[in-house]
Short mmCIF file of C-alpha atoms in Angstrom, two decimals:
data_model
loop_
_atom_site.label_atom_id
_atom_site.label_comp_id
_atom_site.label_asym_id
_atom_site.label_seq_id
_atom_site.Cartn_x
_atom_site.Cartn_y
_atom_site.Cartn_z
CA MET A 1 7.26 13.59 -9.59
CA ILE A 2 7.49 11.19 -6.64
CA LEU A 3 7.53 8.00 -8.71
CA SER A 4 8.38 7.12 -12.31
CA LEU A 5 8.44 3.70 -13.92
CA ASN A 6 10.17 4.27 -17.25
CA HIS A 7 10.03 1.76 -20.12
CA VAL A 8 9.79 -1.15 -17.68
CA ARG A 9 9.99 -4.69 -19.01
CA LYS A 10 9.17 -7.74 -16.91
CA VAL A 11 9.25 -11.29 -18.23
CA PHE A 12 8.28 -14.37 -16.22
CA ASN A 13 9.76 -17.78 -17.06
CA PRO A 14 11.92 -16.44 -19.92
CA GLY A 15 13.07 -18.93 -22.52
CA THR A 16 10.47 -21.55 -21.57
CA VAL A 17 7.13 -22.60 -23.01
CA ASP A 18 5.54 -20.70 -20.10
CA GLU A 19 7.25 -17.40 -20.95
CA ASN A 20 5.00 -14.46 -20.11
CA VAL A 21 5.87 -10.87 -20.97
CA LEU A 22 3.74 -8.98 -18.46
CA PHE A 23 5.23 -5.52 -18.86
CA ASP A 24 6.73 -4.38 -22.15
CA ASP A 25 7.76 -0.71 -22.33
CA PHE A 26 5.45 0.09 -19.41
CA ASN A 27 5.40 3.67 -18.14
CA PHE A 28 3.73 4.96 -14.99
CA SER A 29 4.18 8.12 -12.93
CA MET A 30 2.81 9.50 -9.71
CA GLU A 31 2.73 13.08 -8.40
CA LYS A 32 3.39 14.00 -4.79
CA GLY A 33 0.15 14.11 -2.80
CA GLU A 34 -1.84 11.78 -5.06
CA PHE A 35 -3.89 8.93 -3.63
CA ILE A 36 -4.20 6.37 -6.44
CA SER A 37 -6.52 3.37 -6.38
CA ILE A 38 -5.48 0.52 -8.68
CA VAL A 39 -7.94 -2.16 -9.79
CA GLY A 40 -7.77 -5.01 -12.27
CA SER A 41 -8.38 -8.73 -12.64
CA ASN A 42 -5.96 -11.37 -11.39
CA GLY A 43 -2.82 -11.37 -13.50
CA SER A 44 -3.31 -7.79 -14.71
CA GLY A 45 -0.06 -6.60 -13.15
CA LYS A 46 -1.29 -4.76 -10.04
CA THR A 47 0.73 -6.55 -7.37
CA THR A 48 3.67 -7.12 -9.71
CA MET A 49 3.90 -3.35 -10.14
CA LEU A 50 3.97 -2.85 -6.36
CA ASN A 51 6.72 -5.46 -5.98
CA ILE A 52 8.75 -3.79 -8.73
CA ILE A 53 8.41 -0.43 -6.99
CA CYS A 54 9.44 -1.91 -3.63
CA GLY A 55 12.37 -3.84 -5.13
CA SER A 56 11.22 -7.33 -4.14
CA LEU A 57 10.93 -8.20 -7.85
CA PRO A 58 13.70 -7.32 -10.34
CA ILE A 59 12.94 -5.91 -13.77
CA ASP A 60 14.35 -7.01 -17.13
CA GLY A 61 14.56 -3.52 -18.59
CA GLY A 62 13.78 0.12 -17.87
CA GLU A 63 14.18 2.03 -14.63
CA VAL A 64 12.47 2.79 -11.34
CA VAL A 65 12.87 6.39 -10.13
CA ILE A 66 11.68 7.31 -6.62
CA ALA A 67 11.81 10.91 -5.38
CA GLY A 68 14.23 11.80 -8.18
CA LYS A 69 16.64 8.94 -7.42
CA ASN A 70 17.18 6.01 -9.78
CA MET A 71 16.47 2.99 -7.57
CA THR A 72 16.78 0.36 -10.32
CA GLY A 73 18.69 -2.60 -8.92
CA LYS A 74 18.61 -1.25 -5.36
CA HIS A 75 17.67 -3.78 -2.66
CA ASP A 76 14.20 -3.64 -1.14
CA PHE A 77 15.48 -2.78 2.35
CA ILE A 78 17.06 0.38 0.92
CA ARG A 79 13.80 1.43 -0.75
CA TYR A 80 11.77 0.72 2.39
CA ARG A 81 13.66 3.48 4.18
CA SER A 82 11.26 5.91 2.52
CA ILE A 83 8.33 3.62 1.67
CA GLY A 84 5.59 2.40 4.00
CA ARG A 85 3.68 -0.76 3.08
CA VAL A 86 0.58 -2.36 4.55
CA TYR A 87 0.02 -5.94 3.38
CA GLN A 88 -3.13 -7.97 2.77
CA ASP A 89 -2.26 -10.31 5.64
CA PRO A 90 -2.68 -8.47 8.99
CA THR A 91 0.03 -10.66 10.55
CA LEU A 92 2.79 -9.35 8.25
CA GLY A 93 2.91 -5.76 9.47
CA THR A 94 3.50 -6.38 13.17
CA CYS A 95 5.63 -8.54 15.48
CA PRO A 96 3.20 -10.93 17.26
CA ASN A 97 5.42 -11.79 20.23
CA MET A 98 6.06 -8.14 21.09
CA THR A 99 3.63 -5.85 22.88
CA VAL A 100 1.72 -2.99 21.31
CA LEU A 101 4.14 -0.62 23.02
CA GLU A 102 7.21 -2.44 21.71
CA ASN A 103 5.81 -2.56 18.17
CA MET A 104 5.17 1.17 18.21
CA ALA A 105 8.67 1.89 19.48
CA LEU A 106 10.17 -0.32 16.79
CA ALA A 107 8.22 1.48 14.07
CA GLU A 108 9.15 4.93 15.34
CA ASN A 109 12.84 4.03 15.27
CA LYS A 110 12.78 2.74 11.69
CA GLY A 111 15.98 3.75 9.93
CA LYS A 112 17.59 5.15 13.08
CA PRO A 113 20.82 3.80 14.59
CA PHE A 114 20.45 1.49 17.58
CA GLY A 115 22.54 1.77 20.73
CA LEU A 116 22.43 1.05 24.44
CA GLY A 117 19.75 2.84 26.38
CA PHE A 118 16.10 2.77 27.35
CA CYS A 119 13.92 1.75 24.43
CA VAL A 120 10.73 3.49 25.54
CA GLY A 121 10.33 6.22 28.11
CA LYS A 122 7.17 7.45 29.80
CA LYS A 123 6.84 10.36 27.37
CA ALA A 124 7.06 8.02 24.39
CA GLU A 125 4.45 5.69 25.86
CA GLU A 126 2.05 8.55 26.39
CA ARG A 127 2.69 9.75 22.84
CA TYR A 128 1.82 6.30 21.50
CA ARG A 129 -1.38 6.26 23.52
CA GLU A 130 -2.37 9.56 21.95
CA MET A 131 -1.67 8.13 18.48
CA LEU A 132 -3.71 4.98 19.11
CA ALA A 133 -6.73 6.57 20.80
CA PRO A 134 -8.20 8.16 17.59
CA LEU A 135 -8.34 4.72 15.98
CA GLY A 136 -11.27 3.96 18.29
CA LEU A 137 -10.22 0.34 18.84
CA GLY A 138 -9.18 0.54 22.49
CA LEU A 139 -5.53 -0.16 21.68
CA GLU A 140 -4.37 2.72 23.88
CA ASP A 141 -5.51 0.64 26.88
CA ARG A 142 -3.69 -2.51 25.71
CA MET A 143 -0.17 -1.14 25.46
CA HIS A 144 1.38 -4.11 27.27
CA VAL A 145 -0.61 -6.81 25.46
CA ARG A 146 1.14 -8.97 22.88
CA VAL A 147 0.06 -8.03 19.38
CA GLY A 148 -0.47 -11.70 18.48
CA SER A 149 -3.53 -11.76 20.73
CA LEU A 150 -5.25 -8.87 18.93
CA SER A 151 -7.92 -9.22 16.24
CA GLY A 152 -7.05 -8.96 12.56
CA GLY A 153 -8.65 -5.53 12.35
CA GLN A 154 -6.71 -4.22 15.35
CA ARG A 155 -3.45 -5.53 13.90
CA GLN A 156 -4.18 -4.00 10.49
CA ALA A 157 -4.99 -0.66 12.09
CA MET A 158 -1.69 -0.85 13.95
CA SER A 159 0.14 -1.75 10.73
CA LEU A 160 -1.37 1.27 9.03
CA LEU A 161 -0.39 3.61 11.84
CA MET A 162 3.10 2.11 12.27
CA SER A 163 3.87 2.36 8.56
CA THR A 164 3.31 6.12 8.67
CA MET A 165 5.22 6.99 11.86
CA THR A 166 8.39 8.00 9.99
CA PRO A 167 8.75 10.36 7.00
CA LEU A 168 7.73 8.65 3.74
CA ASP A 169 8.04 9.26 0.03
CA PHE A 170 4.80 7.32 -0.32
CA LEU A 171 2.58 4.69 1.28
CA ILE A 172 1.72 1.39 -0.44
CA LEU A 173 -1.55 -0.33 0.48
CA ASP A 174 -1.45 -3.87 -0.88
CA GLU A 175 -5.09 -5.09 -0.76
CA HIS A 176 -4.96 -4.17 2.91
CA THR A 177 -8.68 -4.76 3.55
CA ALA A 178 -9.07 -8.01 1.57
CA ALA A 179 -8.58 -10.38 4.54
CA LEU A 180 -10.99 -8.54 6.84
CA ASP A 181 -14.73 -8.92 7.38
CA PRO A 182 -16.86 -6.21 5.68
CA LYS A 183 -17.46 -4.12 8.82
CA THR A 184 -13.79 -4.16 9.84
CA ALA A 185 -12.70 -3.46 6.25
CA GLU A 186 -14.94 -0.38 6.22
CA THR A 187 -13.36 0.82 9.48
CA ILE A 188 -9.84 0.35 8.10
CA MET A 189 -10.70 2.24 4.90
CA ILE A 190 -12.10 5.18 6.88
CA LEU A 191 -8.92 5.18 8.99
CA THR A 192 -6.80 4.95 5.85
CA ASP A 193 -8.48 7.95 4.27
CA ARG A 194 -8.16 9.98 7.46
CA ILE A 195 -4.47 9.20 7.98
CA VAL A 196 -3.63 9.93 4.34
CA ARG A 197 -5.43 13.27 4.53
CA GLU A 198 -4.16 14.33 7.96
CA LYS A 199 -0.53 13.46 7.16
CA ASN A 200 -0.79 14.69 3.57
CA LEU A 201 0.62 11.39 2.31
CA THR A 202 1.16 10.15 -1.21
CA ALA A 203 -0.55 6.74 -1.41
CA LEU A 204 -0.86 3.88 -3.88
CA MET A 205 -3.66 1.39 -3.09
CA VAL A 206 -4.32 -1.90 -4.87
CA THR A 207 -7.83 -3.17 -4.21
CA HIS A 208 -10.41 -5.63 -5.56
CA ASN A 209 -13.17 -3.56 -3.97
CA LEU A 210 -14.48 -1.37 -6.79
CA ARG A 211 -16.52 0.78 -4.41
CA TYR A 212 -13.42 1.69 -2.44
CA ALA A 213 -11.62 2.52 -5.70
CA VAL A 214 -14.45 4.86 -6.71
CA GLU A 215 -15.08 6.47 -3.32
CA TYR A 216 -11.50 6.95 -2.12
CA GLY A 217 -8.46 8.58 -3.60
CA SER A 218 -7.81 11.31 -6.14
CA ARG A 219 -6.98 9.07 -9.12
CA LEU A 220 -8.14 5.66 -10.38
CA VAL A 221 -6.15 3.27 -12.58
CA MET A 222 -7.41 0.01 -14.07
CA MET A 223 -4.77 -2.53 -15.14
CA HIS A 224 -5.20 -5.21 -17.80
CA GLU A 225 -2.48 -7.47 -19.21
CA GLY A 226 0.29 -5.18 -18.02
CA LYS A 227 -1.25 -1.95 -19.31
CA ALA A 228 -3.19 0.89 -17.71
CA ILE A 229 -6.42 0.82 -19.71
CA ILE A 230 -8.13 3.42 -17.50
CA ASP A 231 -6.36 6.33 -15.81
CA ILE A 232 -8.70 9.03 -14.54
CA LYS A 233 -8.72 11.75 -11.90
CA GLY A 234 -10.49 14.95 -10.94
CA GLU A 235 -14.05 15.44 -12.17
CA GLU A 236 -13.83 12.41 -14.45
CA LYS A 237 -13.12 10.17 -11.47
CA LYS A 238 -15.89 11.78 -9.44
CA ARG A 239 -18.37 10.94 -12.21
CA THR A 240 -17.21 7.31 -12.43
CA THR A 241 -19.41 4.67 -10.82
CA VAL A 242 -18.94 1.05 -9.80
CA ASP A 243 -21.22 0.08 -12.70
CA ASP A 244 -18.86 1.85 -15.11
CA LEU A 245 -15.94 -0.25 -13.86
CA LEU A 246 -18.03 -3.42 -13.92
CA GLY A 247 -18.93 -2.64 -17.53
CA THR A 248 -15.26 -2.45 -18.45
CA PHE A 249 -14.54 -5.72 -16.64
CA TYR A 250 -17.44 -7.33 -18.52
CA SER A 251 -16.13 -6.06 -21.86
CA ILE A 252 -12.68 -7.49 -21.12
CA SER A 253 -14.20 -10.83 -20.15
CA VAL A 254 -16.18 -10.99 -23.43
CA GLU A 255 -13.09 -10.12 -25.48
CA ARG A 256 -11.20 -12.98 -23.82
CA GLY A 257 -14.00 -15.40 -24.63
CA ASN A 258 -15.22 -15.89 -21.06
#
């Protein structure tokens, strides 16, 4: 088991008229090698769950276990030593005032001690070119260009590659195609699937795109009011269609009087 959320409780605005118990005795687990797509309406708990896993949001009860270690109460920077995360905003995963080469070097040295010496040698630069070339975005020819001048799609592709350059317990994809145009989003999803497969990664993807949730990954989870109301994999997931998920969303909307 690579991840376990055990009896998690999360309350927002406790003790006020706006108190909201989002998670109450919530349990969730993830096996090594799984690629899970998570869908759900706004406020269902998708992103909150990611922030709890990463440690950027504390919990009010329960525990977070990652790779067999109880990480409850541990700071986010400690957890990120073995977690890669690609954000919705393409600007958050790279350093805009540094070059493509410098960004790659920084990512490769994540978690390693820093000392005096050359940051990037010729062999490293050539290695980075070889990593970037399969992306098909021409980044291997722009090694000395500042990342801030790249397109959103190029930056997101870099973020994806950089987040997987060091050994990971798992990769978190936080609506990482939501801010991109449809064509670029499709390119990033194809790259995502390829990188996850080639590197045999364990991945957790939150998305509002139901087609991506159906087409990609080995397991699909739908969240609603802090609960996993759908959790399918294998043949059951393969048989699931976008219309099936839309039907569930429609049922939830009717139940809530919308």
